[in-house]
């Protein structure tokens, strides 16, 4: 039953994987009463896997509960026999990923560090997985320089591991994911041309995997295209800027098209991807001075994120704040734009209260945008006050 759930997940049948995985956990939990020591390793694996299935099915809060259960059981197993350190590390890795999905990034970083500390020497396959999650946690908590260093390390590891692996294999997909993450890290460091080069490699990598319209392959390609659209927007040299903007718009448009196809088949699973792609698409439309279309795209993104945040505020608050701010930036009605920019600041304050290091830079940017909006509306005293607060951060 554990293996059956794995195959269902690989086939993109996430809901079926959840139900099969849940039955496996229930069955194994019942067996532990008779022979706990023998059954516990398989139960840890089943719980860890179930957390991934629930995450893939768009149920982040339930996924976190299962990851926490897996870590609790893995700690028990490790206390019995220290040779099970690898299972504890894998459970902690799953927990780190689920915590990030729920917006609890400082805790995710702690879990990632503990997982790495357990493994003084571990197989490169496991190390690459641990480092992948650790890189994301570092970036999410504002530690961008270290995130870039770790990202480069895991990319080199995966290039070696994926050399002889077939297209569409787990290792091939892992290399594509890490390429995409590394492009993001380069972009954050202001190394835009390098980010564009790695982003183009990522898109080509996932296009190579498109032998059919499998949901997982479509989602990977849509994400790669969305990220590449952002990286291309960073190209600033006048000779390249217009061509890059047009290429970015085309990539973002294709990402929206692919994500709509995914949402049509599995709405609950892929709505976050569609919202993210629409937000990026709106920015690229604005770059081409197509403001009305940009406002429509970002408005749709905000509506999707409002619904997602209503169901799970911690998981989607940061993305809602970004989308609201972006919508305000492209909205031509000055009063509506100011209201959205003000809301973005309020949402950023809420995020900073929970994770100052990870969100302070974004709050400062939102405050700067608000000051500019107030000044354009003739509210000079208010603009000055907000500007002073920005400088004090």
PDB file of N, CA, C and O in Angstrom, residues 195-244:
ATOM      1  N   UNK A 195      21.195  34.919 -14.113  1.00  0.00           N
ATOM      2  CA  UNK A 195      19.878  34.379 -13.775  1.00  0.00           C
ATOM      3  C   UNK A 195      19.100  34.023 -15.032  1.00  0.00           C
ATOM      4  O   UNK A 195      18.442  32.967 -15.104  1.00  0.00           O
ATOM      5  N   UNK A 196      19.159  34.886 -16.035  1.00  0.00           N
ATOM      6  CA  UNK A 196      18.469  34.627 -17.302  1.00  0.00           C
ATOM      7  C   UNK A 196      19.043  33.371 -17.969  1.00  0.00           C
ATOM      8  O   UNK A 196      18.300  32.530 -18.495  1.00  0.00           O
ATOM      9  N   UNK A 197      20.371  33.213 -17.944  1.00  0.00           N
ATOM     10  CA  UNK A 197      20.991  32.034 -18.549  1.00  0.00           C
ATOM     11  C   UNK A 197      20.556  30.748 -17.866  1.00  0.00           C
ATOM     12  O   UNK A 197      20.191  29.766 -18.533  1.00  0.00           O
ATOM     13  N   UNK A 198      20.558  30.738 -16.532  1.00  0.00           N
ATOM     14  CA  UNK A 198      20.133  29.546 -15.794  1.00  0.00           C
ATOM     15  C   UNK A 198      18.635  29.325 -15.976  1.00  0.00           C
ATOM     16  O   UNK A 198      18.170  28.185 -16.099  1.00  0.00           O
ATOM     17  N   UNK A 199      17.870  30.420 -16.010  1.00  0.00           N
ATOM     18  CA  UNK A 199      16.428  30.300 -16.216  1.00  0.00           C
ATOM     19  C   UNK A 199      16.095  29.700 -17.572  1.00  0.00           C
ATOM     20  O   UNK A 199      15.186  28.864 -17.692  1.00  0.00           O
ATOM     21  N   UNK A 200      16.831  30.105 -18.610  1.00  0.00           N
ATOM     22  CA  UNK A 200      16.613  29.536 -19.943  1.00  0.00           C
ATOM     23  C   UNK A 200      16.944  28.043 -19.950  1.00  0.00           C
ATOM     24  O   UNK A 200      16.242  27.237 -20.586  1.00  0.00           O
ATOM     25  N   UNK A 201      18.001  27.666 -19.238  1.00  0.00           N
ATOM     26  CA  UNK A 201      18.352  26.249 -19.129  1.00  0.00           C
ATOM     27  C   UNK A 201      17.233  25.477 -18.430  1.00  0.00           C
ATOM     28  O   UNK A 201      16.913  24.348 -18.806  1.00  0.00           O
ATOM     29  N   UNK A 202      16.624  26.094 -17.414  1.00  0.00           N
ATOM     30  CA  UNK A 202      15.530  25.446 -16.678  1.00  0.00           C
ATOM     31  C   UNK A 202      14.337  25.197 -17.588  1.00  0.00           C
ATOM     32  O   UNK A 202      13.751  24.107 -17.587  1.00  0.00           O
ATOM     33  N   UNK A 203      13.955  26.219 -18.351  1.00  0.00           N
ATOM     34  CA  UNK A 203      12.810  26.078 -19.262  1.00  0.00           C
ATOM     35  C   UNK A 203      13.082  24.974 -20.281  1.00  0.00           C
ATOM     36  O   UNK A 203      12.224  24.109 -20.526  1.00  0.00           O
ATOM     37  N   UNK A 204      14.279  24.968 -20.865  1.00  0.00           N
ATOM     38  CA  UNK A 204      14.633  23.929 -21.841  1.00  0.00           C
ATOM     39  C   UNK A 204      14.620  22.550 -21.192  1.00  0.00           C
ATOM     40  O   UNK A 204      14.180  21.562 -21.804  1.00  0.00           O
ATOM     41  N   UNK A 205      15.076  22.479 -19.957  1.00  0.00           N
ATOM     42  CA  UNK A 205      15.124  21.224 -19.204  1.00  0.00           C
ATOM     43  C   UNK A 205      13.723  20.637 -19.061  1.00  0.00           C
ATOM     44  O   UNK A 205      13.519  19.438 -19.309  1.00  0.00           O
ATOM     45  N   UNK A 206      12.757  21.473 -18.685  1.00  0.00           N
ATOM     46  CA  UNK A 206      11.404  20.959 -18.468  1.00  0.00           C
ATOM     47  C   UNK A 206      10.625  20.785 -19.773  1.00  0.00           C
ATOM     48  O   UNK A 206       9.721  19.947 -19.845  1.00  0.00           O
ATOM     49  N   UNK A 207      10.959  21.556 -20.804  1.00  0.00           N
ATOM     50  CA  UNK A 207      10.333  21.287 -22.105  1.00  0.00           C
ATOM     51  C   UNK A 207      10.736  19.893 -22.593  1.00  0.00           C
ATOM     52  O   UNK A 207       9.955  19.185 -23.228  1.00  0.00           O
ATOM     53  N   UNK A 208      11.970  19.512 -22.309  1.00  0.00           N
ATOM     54  CA  UNK A 208      12.467  18.194 -22.703  1.00  0.00           C
ATOM     55  C   UNK A 208      11.643  17.086 -22.044  1.00  0.00           C
ATOM     56  O   UNK A 208      11.523  15.986 -22.593  1.00  0.00           O
ATOM     57  N   UNK A 209      11.072  17.393 -20.865  1.00  0.00           N
ATOM     58  CA  UNK A 209      10.305  16.387 -20.123  1.00  0.00           C
ATOM     59  C   UNK A 209       8.865  16.269 -20.607  1.00  0.00           C
ATOM     60  O   UNK A 209       8.138  15.375 -20.165  1.00  0.00           O
ATOM     61  N   UNK A 210       8.435  17.170 -21.498  1.00  0.00           N
ATOM     62  CA  UNK A 210       7.026  17.245 -21.882  1.00  0.00           C
ATOM     63  C   UNK A 210       6.681  16.228 -22.956  1.00  0.00           C
ATOM     64  O   UNK A 210       6.285  16.571 -24.074  1.00  0.00           O
ATOM     65  N   UNK A 211       6.792  14.934 -22.619  1.00  0.00           N
ATOM     66  CA  UNK A 211       6.386  13.885 -23.556  1.00  0.00           C
ATOM     67  C   UNK A 211       4.867  13.740 -23.569  1.00  0.00           C
ATOM     68  O   UNK A 211       4.294  13.198 -24.489  1.00  0.00           O
ATOM     69  N   UNK A 212       4.207  14.204 -22.550  1.00  0.00           N
ATOM     70  CA  UNK A 212       2.747  14.207 -22.458  1.00  0.00           C
ATOM     71  C   UNK A 212       2.325  15.381 -21.602  1.00  0.00           C
ATOM     72  O   UNK A 212       3.151  16.173 -21.165  1.00  0.00           O
ATOM     73  N   UNK A 213       1.021  15.528 -21.364  1.00  0.00           N
ATOM     74  CA  UNK A 213       0.533  16.659 -20.575  1.00  0.00           C
ATOM     75  C   UNK A 213       0.343  16.223 -19.127  1.00  0.00           C
ATOM     76  O   UNK A 213      -0.708  16.446 -18.518  1.00  0.00           O
ATOM     77  N   UNK A 214       1.374  15.591 -18.558  1.00  0.00           N
ATOM     78  CA  UNK A 214       1.298  15.174 -17.164  1.00  0.00           C
ATOM     79  C   UNK A 214       1.238  16.404 -16.253  1.00  0.00           C
ATOM     80  O   UNK A 214       1.998  17.361 -16.460  1.00  0.00           O
ATOM     81  N   UNK A 215       0.354  16.401 -15.235  1.00  0.00           N
ATOM     82  CA  UNK A 215       0.214  17.575 -14.370  1.00  0.00           C
ATOM     83  C   UNK A 215       1.525  18.045 -13.750  1.00  0.00           C
ATOM     84  O   UNK A 215       1.807  19.239 -13.713  1.00  0.00           O
ATOM     85  N   UNK A 216       2.344  17.113 -13.266  1.00  0.00           N
ATOM     86  CA  UNK A 216       3.579  17.517 -12.608  1.00  0.00           C
ATOM     87  C   UNK A 216       4.521  18.201 -13.597  1.00  0.00           C
ATOM     88  O   UNK A 216       5.132  19.230 -13.281  1.00  0.00           O
ATOM     89  N   UNK A 217       4.627  17.647 -14.813  1.00  0.00           N
ATOM     90  CA  UNK A 217       5.502  18.250 -15.820  1.00  0.00           C
ATOM     91  C   UNK A 217       4.997  19.629 -16.229  1.00  0.00           C
ATOM     92  O   UNK A 217       5.785  20.573 -16.407  1.00  0.00           O
ATOM     93  N   UNK A 218       3.692  19.768 -16.398  1.00  0.00           N
ATOM     94  CA  UNK A 218       3.104  21.065 -16.740  1.00  0.00           C
ATOM     95  C   UNK A 218       3.382  22.093 -15.648  1.00  0.00           C
ATOM     96  O   UNK A 218       3.711  23.245 -15.932  1.00  0.00           O
ATOM     97  N   UNK A 219       3.237  21.672 -14.391  1.00  0.00           N
ATOM     98  CA  UNK A 219       3.457  22.595 -13.271  1.00  0.00           C
ATOM     99  C   UNK A 219       4.913  23.037 -13.211  1.00  0.00           C
ATOM    100  O   UNK A 219       5.204  24.222 -12.980  1.00  0.00           O
ATOM    101  N   UNK A 220       5.832  22.113 -13.420  1.00  0.00           N
ATOM    102  CA  UNK A 220       7.257  22.468 -13.418  1.00  0.00           C
ATOM    103  C   UNK A 220       7.564  23.474 -14.529  1.00  0.00           C
ATOM    104  O   UNK A 220       8.283  24.461 -14.328  1.00  0.00           O
ATOM    105  N   UNK A 221       7.023  23.221 -15.728  1.00  0.00           N
ATOM    106  CA  UNK A 221       7.289  24.115 -16.854  1.00  0.00           C
ATOM    107  C   UNK A 221       6.656  25.488 -16.625  1.00  0.00           C
ATOM    108  O   UNK A 221       7.286  26.517 -16.896  1.00  0.00           O
ATOM    109  N   UNK A 222       5.431  25.513 -16.122  1.00  0.00           N
ATOM    110  CA  UNK A 222       4.769  26.794 -15.847  1.00  0.00           C
ATOM    111  C   UNK A 222       5.562  27.610 -14.838  1.00  0.00           C
ATOM    112  O   UNK A 222       5.749  28.821 -14.996  1.00  0.00           O
ATOM    113  N   UNK A 223       6.049  26.947 -13.796  1.00  0.00           N
ATOM    114  CA  UNK A 223       6.844  27.646 -12.780  1.00  0.00           C
ATOM    115  C   UNK A 223       8.147  28.164 -13.372  1.00  0.00           C
ATOM    116  O   UNK A 223       8.563  29.298 -13.094  1.00  0.00           O
ATOM    117  N   UNK A 224       8.794  27.345 -14.205  1.00  0.00           N
ATOM    118  CA  UNK A 224      10.051  27.773 -14.822  1.00  0.00           C
ATOM    119  C   UNK A 224       9.830  28.985 -15.727  1.00  0.00           C
ATOM    120  O   UNK A 224      10.637  29.925 -15.733  1.00  0.00           O
ATOM    121  N   UNK A 225       8.752  28.975 -16.496  1.00  0.00           N
ATOM    122  CA  UNK A 225       8.446  30.097 -17.377  1.00  0.00           C
ATOM    123  C   UNK A 225       8.147  31.359 -16.577  1.00  0.00           C
ATOM    124  O   UNK A 225       8.593  32.455 -16.927  1.00  0.00           O
ATOM    125  N   UNK A 226       7.381  31.200 -15.495  1.00  0.00           N
ATOM    126  CA  UNK A 226       7.068  32.352 -14.632  1.00  0.00           C
ATOM    127  C   UNK A 226       8.348  32.958 -14.065  1.00  0.00           C
ATOM    128  O   UNK A 226       8.550  34.180 -14.106  1.00  0.00           O
ATOM    129  N   UNK A 227       9.223  32.114 -13.542  1.00  0.00           N
ATOM    130  CA  UNK A 227      10.477  32.607 -12.968  1.00  0.00           C
ATOM    131  C   UNK A 227      11.369  33.254 -14.024  1.00  0.00           C
ATOM    132  O   UNK A 227      12.024  34.272 -13.762  1.00  0.00           O
ATOM    133  N   UNK A 228      11.387  32.666 -15.224  1.00  0.00           N
ATOM    134  CA  UNK A 228      12.202  33.242 -16.292  1.00  0.00           C
ATOM    135  C   UNK A 228      11.671  34.617 -16.706  1.00  0.00           C
ATOM    136  O   UNK A 228      12.458  35.522 -17.033  1.00  0.00           O
ATOM    137  N   UNK A 229      10.363  34.783 -16.678  1.00  0.00           N
ATOM    138  CA  UNK A 229       9.779  36.092 -16.986  1.00  0.00           C
ATOM    139  C   UNK A 229      10.256  37.148 -16.003  1.00  0.00           C
ATOM    140  O   UNK A 229      10.555  38.290 -16.377  1.00  0.00           O
ATOM    141  N   UNK A 230      10.364  36.762 -14.726  1.00  0.00           N
ATOM    142  CA  UNK A 230      10.860  37.696 -13.707  1.00  0.00           C
ATOM    143  C   UNK A 230      12.335  38.003 -13.943  1.00  0.00           C
ATOM    144  O   UNK A 230      12.765  39.166 -13.870  1.00  0.00           O
ATOM    145  N   UNK A 231      13.134  36.979 -14.223  1.00  0.00           N
ATOM    146  CA  UNK A 231      14.564  37.187 -14.453  1.00  0.00           C
ATOM    147  C   UNK A 231      14.815  38.077 -15.671  1.00  0.00           C
ATOM    148  O   UNK A 231      15.667  38.979 -15.633  1.00  0.00           O
ATOM    149  N   UNK A 232      14.079  37.839 -16.742  1.00  0.00           N
ATOM    150  CA  UNK A 232      14.234  38.654 -17.952  1.00  0.00           C
ATOM    151  C   UNK A 232      13.905  40.117 -17.686  1.00  0.00           C
ATOM    152  O   UNK A 232      14.497  41.022 -18.274  1.00  0.00           O
ATOM    153  N   UNK A 233      12.959  40.360 -16.780  1.00  0.00           N
ATOM    154  CA  UNK A 233      12.594  41.741 -16.454  1.00  0.00           C
ATOM    155  C   UNK A 233      13.734  42.482 -15.774  1.00  0.00           C
ATOM    156  O   UNK A 233      13.733  43.718 -15.728  1.00  0.00           O
ATOM    157  N   UNK A 234      14.716  41.739 -15.251  1.00  0.00           N
ATOM    158  CA  UNK A 234      15.848  42.388 -14.595  1.00  0.00           C
ATOM    159  C   UNK A 234      16.915  42.876 -15.554  1.00  0.00           C
ATOM    160  O   UNK A 234      17.823  43.603 -15.148  1.00  0.00           O
ATOM    161  N   UNK A 235      16.832  42.497 -16.831  1.00  0.00           N
ATOM    162  CA  UNK A 235      17.825  42.940 -17.809  1.00  0.00           C
ATOM    163  C   UNK A 235      17.623  44.430 -18.068  1.00  0.00           C
ATOM    164  O   UNK A 235      16.574  44.861 -18.515  1.00  0.00           O
ATOM    165  N   UNK A 236      18.661  45.232 -17.786  1.00  0.00           N
ATOM    166  CA  UNK A 236      18.505  46.682 -17.803  1.00  0.00           C
ATOM    167  C   UNK A 236      19.216  47.383 -18.953  1.00  0.00           C
ATOM    168  O   UNK A 236      18.964  48.551 -19.191  1.00  0.00           O
ATOM    169  N   UNK A 237      20.136  46.710 -19.650  1.00  0.00           N
ATOM    170  CA  UNK A 237      20.879  47.402 -20.705  1.00  0.00           C
ATOM    171  C   UNK A 237      19.937  47.799 -21.829  1.00  0.00           C
ATOM    172  O   UNK A 237      19.127  46.988 -22.291  1.00  0.00           O
ATOM    173  N   UNK A 238      20.027  49.034 -22.274  1.00  0.00           N
ATOM    174  CA  UNK A 238      19.062  49.584 -23.232  1.00  0.00           C
ATOM    175  C   UNK A 238      18.961  48.742 -24.495  1.00  0.00           C
ATOM    176  O   UNK A 238      17.874  48.543 -25.041  1.00  0.00           O
ATOM    177  N   UNK A 239      20.084  48.231 -24.966  1.00  0.00           N
ATOM    178  CA  UNK A 239      20.084  47.471 -26.204  1.00  0.00           C
ATOM    179  C   UNK A 239      19.309  46.160 -26.075  1.00  0.00           C
ATOM    180  O   UNK A 239      18.809  45.628 -27.060  1.00  0.00           O
ATOM    181  N   UNK A 240      19.212  45.648 -24.874  1.00  0.00           N
ATOM    182  CA  UNK A 240      18.579  44.358 -24.661  1.00  0.00           C
ATOM    183  C   UNK A 240      17.212  44.472 -24.000  1.00  0.00           C
ATOM    184  O   UNK A 240      16.439  43.518 -24.022  1.00  0.00           O
ATOM    185  N   UNK A 241      16.922  45.614 -23.388  1.00  0.00           N
ATOM    186  CA  UNK A 241      15.764  45.722 -22.517  1.00  0.00           C
ATOM    187  C   UNK A 241      14.454  45.432 -23.242  1.00  0.00           C
ATOM    188  O   UNK A 241      13.600  44.695 -22.736  1.00  0.00           O
ATOM    189  N   UNK A 242      14.263  45.992 -24.442  1.00  0.00           N
ATOM    190  CA  UNK A 242      12.998  45.811 -25.143  1.00  0.00           C
ATOM    191  C   UNK A 242      12.793  44.364 -25.554  1.00  0.00           C
ATOM    192  O   UNK A 242      11.712  43.793 -25.371  1.00  0.00           O
ATOM    193  N   UNK A 243      13.839  43.750 -26.100  1.00  0.00           N
ATOM    194  CA  UNK A 243      13.732  42.348 -26.505  1.00  0.00           C
ATOM    195  C   UNK A 243      13.495  41.454 -25.293  1.00  0.00           C
ATOM    196  O   UNK A 243      12.687  40.512 -25.350  1.00  0.00           O
ATOM    197  N   UNK A 244      14.170  41.762 -24.190  1.00  0.00           N
ATOM    198  CA  UNK A 244      13.990  40.974 -22.969  1.00  0.00           C
ATOM    199  C   UNK A 244      12.576  41.119 -22.434  1.00  0.00           C
ATOM    200  O   UNK A 244      11.968  40.148 -21.967  1.00  0.00           O
TER     201      UNK A 244
END
